[in-house]
């Protein structure tokens, strides 16, 4: 705490990202990075862009990148916004579409109690009132719970850190409800490449849907910082207004070149992401056979709880989330634990290569016993 901080900075609890170790070589299954490299075309595009033109500012409109996104999703480039990672786009979207406490409409925005932990941070930063809606016992989102007066809604599809997808019919019906209130539905599609249905085809029907996408996960570019949003051109213009009150050049020349190449190489990424899904299904089967609870995931991670103690009350795991995370860490494997009500027994495990996941399963066997020996 510093006396120089204003009250906003004193009172906020910033987001805490997963560990990025710099010393020891860990198997990193803690931040949902892609285990496969970016497309060779991406590396080549960045190398070619590393030239004397770096003395010039980049294109603030990100025209070519937006055109590449528009071609890939069959939308208009006016329906695309490009930014420096999707976290930044989410921060802009909160500022552009959700009313702060001082505003004329004071209904809170809604998001699930178990979801991406950046949402309450953005709401606090912009002083936007919010209310969390409990996910069900099975951790799924019940869309009827969101059809109440609100200042807007945001959730990821599939949800994080559960991985559970929401059917497009639910997204559609909520958008329809919110449209009558002139409120925006932000669908964070960070993990949509792994099995959920994208809401992009709905944007022409519902002008209040903003889908937000990142290159960090399914395009293997967490280190590049790139993302985009797709929605009605009025929403895109709203995002541009916020950006231009903040920093007109959020995407640099090297990132623009790499991002455009990534968006244009669907064939390469479809192949590596198909492999990740196959690995996820294999690992899910092994863990389930061995008594783990594994929530049904449509993402590049799984949310798991250790097998129940034979003697103990139903649903009490033989090892808690924090202890299992620590034991895995000792064996050189990083996973993510959220010390939070309802999910403290769970771990989020990113899907790595088959070799990495075999090492993870082996470590689980060493810690708990019996994993991987299909009965
Ligand atoms: C990883 C993630 C993001 C954003 O990532 P960026 O690296 O900032 O693009 C957004 N939403 C969810 C739910 C995520 O898990």
Short mmCIF file of N, CA and C in Angstrom, two decimals, residues 170-263:
data_model
loop_
_atom_site.label_atom_id
_atom_site.label_comp_id
_atom_site.label_asym_id
_atom_site.label_seq_id
_atom_site.Cartn_x
_atom_site.Cartn_y
_atom_site.Cartn_z
N UNK A 170 -29.05 -21.43 -26.56
CA UNK A 170 -29.09 -20.65 -25.31
C UNK A 170 -28.52 -19.25 -25.51
N UNK A 171 -27.41 -19.16 -26.24
CA UNK A 171 -26.80 -17.85 -26.53
C UNK A 171 -27.81 -17.00 -27.30
N UNK A 172 -28.43 -17.63 -28.28
CA UNK A 172 -29.43 -16.97 -29.13
C UNK A 172 -30.59 -16.42 -28.30
N UNK A 173 -31.14 -17.26 -27.42
CA UNK A 173 -32.33 -16.82 -26.69
C UNK A 173 -31.99 -15.73 -25.67
N UNK A 174 -30.79 -15.79 -25.09
CA UNK A 174 -30.40 -14.72 -24.16
C UNK A 174 -30.16 -13.41 -24.92
N UNK A 175 -29.54 -13.50 -26.09
CA UNK A 175 -29.30 -12.29 -26.89
C UNK A 175 -30.62 -11.64 -27.24
N UNK A 176 -31.61 -12.46 -27.59
CA UNK A 176 -32.94 -11.96 -27.93
C UNK A 176 -33.55 -11.21 -26.74
N UNK A 177 -33.42 -11.81 -25.55
CA UNK A 177 -33.95 -11.18 -24.34
C UNK A 177 -33.24 -9.83 -24.09
N UNK A 178 -31.91 -9.84 -24.16
CA UNK A 178 -31.13 -8.63 -23.84
C UNK A 178 -31.34 -7.52 -24.87
N UNK A 179 -31.61 -7.95 -26.10
CA UNK A 179 -31.80 -6.96 -27.17
C UNK A 179 -32.99 -6.06 -26.85
N UNK A 180 -34.01 -6.62 -26.24
CA UNK A 180 -35.19 -5.83 -25.87
C UNK A 180 -34.85 -4.81 -24.78
N UNK A 181 -33.78 -5.05 -24.02
CA UNK A 181 -33.35 -4.10 -22.98
C UNK A 181 -32.25 -3.18 -23.48
N UNK A 182 -31.89 -3.30 -24.76
CA UNK A 182 -30.76 -2.55 -25.33
C UNK A 182 -29.45 -2.86 -24.60
N UNK A 183 -29.26 -4.13 -24.24
CA UNK A 183 -28.04 -4.51 -23.52
C UNK A 183 -27.21 -5.48 -24.36
N UNK A 184 -25.91 -5.47 -24.06
CA UNK A 184 -24.95 -6.24 -24.85
C UNK A 184 -24.65 -7.58 -24.17
N UNK A 185 -24.49 -8.60 -25.00
CA UNK A 185 -24.04 -9.91 -24.55
C UNK A 185 -22.64 -10.14 -25.10
N UNK A 186 -21.66 -10.21 -24.20
CA UNK A 186 -20.28 -10.49 -24.63
C UNK A 186 -20.03 -11.99 -24.48
N UNK A 187 -19.71 -12.64 -25.59
CA UNK A 187 -19.39 -14.07 -25.54
C UNK A 187 -17.89 -14.20 -25.79
N UNK A 188 -17.19 -14.62 -24.75
CA UNK A 188 -15.73 -14.75 -24.80
C UNK A 188 -15.41 -16.12 -25.38
N UNK A 189 -14.99 -16.13 -26.65
CA UNK A 189 -14.79 -17.42 -27.34
C UNK A 189 -13.31 -17.83 -27.38
N UNK A 190 -12.61 -17.60 -26.26
CA UNK A 190 -11.18 -17.93 -26.19
C UNK A 190 -10.89 -19.39 -26.56
N UNK A 191 -11.84 -20.28 -26.22
CA UNK A 191 -11.59 -21.73 -26.40
C UNK A 191 -12.54 -22.38 -27.38
N UNK A 192 -13.18 -21.58 -28.23
CA UNK A 192 -14.26 -22.12 -29.06
C UNK A 192 -13.75 -23.12 -30.11
N UNK A 193 -12.45 -23.05 -30.42
CA UNK A 193 -11.89 -23.96 -31.43
C UNK A 193 -11.89 -25.42 -30.98
N UNK A 194 -12.17 -25.67 -29.70
CA UNK A 194 -12.04 -27.04 -29.18
C UNK A 194 -13.38 -27.75 -29.00
N UNK A 195 -14.42 -27.25 -29.67
CA UNK A 195 -15.65 -28.04 -29.66
C UNK A 195 -16.96 -27.30 -29.40
N UNK A 196 -16.92 -26.06 -28.90
CA UNK A 196 -18.20 -25.35 -28.69
C UNK A 196 -18.65 -24.70 -30.01
N UNK A 197 -19.91 -24.23 -30.02
CA UNK A 197 -20.43 -23.59 -31.22
C UNK A 197 -20.22 -22.08 -31.13
N UNK A 198 -19.62 -21.49 -32.15
CA UNK A 198 -19.37 -20.05 -32.14
C UNK A 198 -20.66 -19.27 -32.39
N UNK A 199 -20.77 -18.12 -31.74
CA UNK A 199 -21.94 -17.25 -31.92
C UNK A 199 -21.75 -16.28 -33.09
N UNK A 200 -20.62 -16.36 -33.80
CA UNK A 200 -20.39 -15.43 -34.91
C UNK A 200 -21.55 -15.45 -35.93
N UNK A 201 -22.08 -16.64 -36.29
CA UNK A 201 -23.20 -16.63 -37.26
C UNK A 201 -24.45 -15.87 -36.78
N UNK A 202 -24.51 -15.54 -35.49
CA UNK A 202 -25.70 -14.85 -34.98
C UNK A 202 -25.59 -13.33 -35.05
N UNK A 203 -24.39 -12.80 -35.37
CA UNK A 203 -24.20 -11.35 -35.20
C UNK A 203 -25.04 -10.50 -36.15
N UNK A 204 -25.41 -11.07 -37.30
CA UNK A 204 -26.25 -10.28 -38.21
C UNK A 204 -27.70 -10.24 -37.75
N UNK A 205 -28.09 -11.26 -37.01
CA UNK A 205 -29.46 -11.32 -36.50
C UNK A 205 -29.57 -10.51 -35.20
N UNK A 206 -28.53 -10.59 -34.36
CA UNK A 206 -28.57 -9.89 -33.08
C UNK A 206 -27.41 -8.91 -32.98
N UNK A 207 -27.76 -7.61 -33.13
CA UNK A 207 -26.73 -6.58 -33.13
C UNK A 207 -26.08 -6.38 -31.78
N UNK A 208 -26.57 -7.08 -30.74
CA UNK A 208 -26.02 -6.88 -29.40
C UNK A 208 -25.05 -7.97 -28.96
N UNK A 209 -24.70 -8.88 -29.89
CA UNK A 209 -23.73 -9.93 -29.52
C UNK A 209 -22.33 -9.50 -29.95
N UNK A 210 -21.40 -9.51 -29.00
CA UNK A 210 -19.99 -9.29 -29.33
C UNK A 210 -19.24 -10.57 -28.99
N UNK A 211 -18.63 -11.21 -30.00
CA UNK A 211 -17.80 -12.38 -29.71
C UNK A 211 -16.35 -11.92 -29.63
N UNK A 212 -15.64 -12.44 -28.64
CA UNK A 212 -14.25 -12.02 -28.42
C UNK A 212 -13.34 -13.24 -28.58
N UNK A 213 -12.27 -13.06 -29.37
CA UNK A 213 -11.40 -14.17 -29.74
C UNK A 213 -9.95 -13.84 -29.42
N UNK A 214 -9.18 -14.86 -29.12
CA UNK A 214 -7.76 -14.64 -28.83
C UNK A 214 -6.89 -15.53 -29.72
N UNK A 215 -5.69 -15.04 -30.03
CA UNK A 215 -4.72 -15.86 -30.75
C UNK A 215 -3.84 -16.64 -29.77
N UNK A 216 -4.02 -16.38 -28.45
CA UNK A 216 -3.11 -16.95 -27.46
C UNK A 216 -3.23 -18.47 -27.34
N UNK A 217 -4.42 -18.99 -27.45
CA UNK A 217 -4.62 -20.41 -27.20
C UNK A 217 -4.61 -21.22 -28.50
N UNK A 218 -5.68 -21.12 -29.29
CA UNK A 218 -5.78 -22.00 -30.46
C UNK A 218 -4.83 -21.60 -31.60
N UNK A 219 -4.23 -20.40 -31.57
CA UNK A 219 -3.26 -20.04 -32.61
C UNK A 219 -1.82 -20.08 -32.11
N UNK A 220 -1.60 -20.64 -30.91
CA UNK A 220 -0.24 -20.82 -30.38
C UNK A 220 0.55 -19.52 -30.31
N UNK A 221 -0.13 -18.41 -29.99
CA UNK A 221 0.57 -17.12 -30.02
C UNK A 221 0.39 -16.32 -28.73
N UNK A 222 0.45 -16.99 -27.58
CA UNK A 222 0.32 -16.26 -26.32
C UNK A 222 1.41 -15.21 -26.17
N UNK A 223 2.58 -15.48 -26.74
CA UNK A 223 3.70 -14.55 -26.63
C UNK A 223 3.63 -13.36 -27.58
N UNK A 224 2.68 -13.40 -28.51
CA UNK A 224 2.59 -12.32 -29.50
C UNK A 224 1.63 -11.22 -29.08
N UNK A 225 0.58 -11.57 -28.36
CA UNK A 225 -0.48 -10.65 -27.91
C UNK A 225 -1.34 -10.19 -29.07
N UNK A 226 -2.33 -10.99 -29.39
CA UNK A 226 -3.27 -10.62 -30.44
C UNK A 226 -4.64 -11.18 -30.18
N UNK A 227 -5.65 -10.42 -30.53
CA UNK A 227 -7.02 -10.91 -30.41
C UNK A 227 -7.92 -10.07 -31.28
N UNK A 228 -9.16 -10.51 -31.43
CA UNK A 228 -10.12 -9.73 -32.21
C UNK A 228 -11.52 -9.98 -31.69
N UNK A 229 -12.39 -9.03 -32.01
CA UNK A 229 -13.80 -9.17 -31.64
C UNK A 229 -14.62 -9.08 -32.91
N UNK A 230 -15.75 -9.79 -32.93
CA UNK A 230 -16.63 -9.77 -34.09
C UNK A 230 -18.04 -9.42 -33.60
N UNK A 231 -18.66 -8.46 -34.25
CA UNK A 231 -20.02 -8.06 -33.88
C UNK A 231 -20.50 -6.97 -34.82
N UNK A 232 -21.72 -6.54 -34.59
CA UNK A 232 -22.33 -5.45 -35.32
C UNK A 232 -21.38 -4.24 -35.39
N UNK A 233 -21.37 -3.54 -36.53
CA UNK A 233 -20.42 -2.44 -36.73
C UNK A 233 -20.57 -1.33 -35.67
N UNK A 234 -21.78 -1.17 -35.12
CA UNK A 234 -21.95 -0.16 -34.05
C UNK A 234 -21.13 -0.54 -32.81
N UNK A 235 -21.11 -1.83 -32.50
CA UNK A 235 -20.32 -2.29 -31.35
C UNK A 235 -18.83 -2.08 -31.63
N UNK A 236 -18.43 -2.37 -32.86
CA UNK A 236 -17.01 -2.23 -33.23
C UNK A 236 -16.59 -0.77 -33.10
N UNK A 237 -17.47 0.12 -33.56
CA UNK A 237 -17.19 1.55 -33.44
C UNK A 237 -17.05 1.97 -31.98
N UNK A 238 -17.88 1.40 -31.11
CA UNK A 238 -17.80 1.69 -29.67
C UNK A 238 -16.43 1.30 -29.12
N UNK A 239 -15.94 0.13 -29.55
CA UNK A 239 -14.62 -0.32 -29.10
C UNK A 239 -13.53 0.63 -29.60
N UNK A 240 -13.66 1.09 -30.86
CA UNK A 240 -12.66 2.01 -31.42
C UNK A 240 -12.64 3.32 -30.62
N UNK A 241 -13.82 3.77 -30.21
CA UNK A 241 -13.87 5.02 -29.43
C UNK A 241 -13.11 4.89 -28.12
N UNK A 242 -13.27 3.75 -27.45
CA UNK A 242 -12.54 3.54 -26.19
C UNK A 242 -11.03 3.44 -26.46
N UNK A 243 -10.68 2.62 -27.47
CA UNK A 243 -9.25 2.48 -27.79
C UNK A 243 -8.63 3.84 -28.07
N UNK A 244 -9.31 4.67 -28.84
CA UNK A 244 -8.73 5.95 -29.23
C UNK A 244 -8.76 7.00 -28.11
N UNK A 245 -9.29 6.60 -26.97
CA UNK A 245 -9.16 7.45 -25.77
C UNK A 245 -8.02 6.93 -24.89
N UNK A 246 -7.30 5.95 -25.38
CA UNK A 246 -6.38 5.21 -24.52
C UNK A 246 -5.03 5.03 -25.19
N UNK A 247 -5.04 4.49 -26.40
CA UNK A 247 -3.81 4.21 -27.12
C UNK A 247 -4.23 3.82 -28.53
N UNK A 248 -3.90 4.63 -29.51
CA UNK A 248 -4.40 4.35 -30.87
C UNK A 248 -3.66 3.21 -31.55
N UNK A 249 -2.48 2.88 -31.03
CA UNK A 249 -1.65 1.86 -31.71
C UNK A 249 -1.47 0.66 -30.80
N UNK A 250 -2.54 -0.07 -30.55
CA UNK A 250 -2.42 -1.19 -29.60
C UNK A 250 -1.76 -2.41 -30.23
N UNK A 251 -1.82 -2.53 -31.54
CA UNK A 251 -1.23 -3.71 -32.19
C UNK A 251 -0.02 -3.27 -33.01
N UNK A 252 1.15 -3.78 -32.66
CA UNK A 252 2.37 -3.34 -33.33
C UNK A 252 2.55 -4.03 -34.68
N UNK A 253 3.51 -3.55 -35.45
CA UNK A 253 3.73 -4.08 -36.81
C UNK A 253 4.05 -5.57 -36.84
N UNK A 254 4.85 -6.04 -35.89
CA UNK A 254 5.22 -7.45 -35.90
C UNK A 254 4.01 -8.32 -35.54
N UNK A 255 3.24 -7.85 -34.56
CA UNK A 255 2.04 -8.60 -34.17
C UNK A 255 1.02 -8.62 -35.30
N UNK A 256 0.87 -7.48 -36.00
CA UNK A 256 -0.07 -7.44 -37.12
C UNK A 256 0.31 -8.47 -38.18
N UNK A 257 1.60 -8.54 -38.49
CA UNK A 257 2.05 -9.48 -39.53
C UNK A 257 1.81 -10.92 -39.08
N UNK A 258 2.18 -11.23 -37.84
CA UNK A 258 2.02 -12.60 -37.34
C UNK A 258 0.55 -12.98 -37.22
N UNK A 259 -0.25 -12.06 -36.72
CA UNK A 259 -1.67 -12.36 -36.51
C UNK A 259 -2.37 -12.60 -37.84
N UNK A 260 -2.04 -11.77 -38.83
CA UNK A 260 -2.70 -11.95 -40.13
C UNK A 260 -2.34 -13.31 -40.73
N UNK A 261 -1.08 -13.70 -40.60
CA UNK A 261 -0.67 -15.00 -41.13
C UNK A 261 -1.37 -16.14 -40.38
N UNK A 262 -1.53 -15.98 -39.08
CA UNK A 262 -2.19 -17.03 -38.28
C UNK A 262 -3.65 -17.18 -38.67
N UNK A 263 -4.34 -16.05 -38.77
CA UNK A 263 -5.77 -16.08 -39.10
C UNK A 263 -5.98 -16.69 -40.49
#
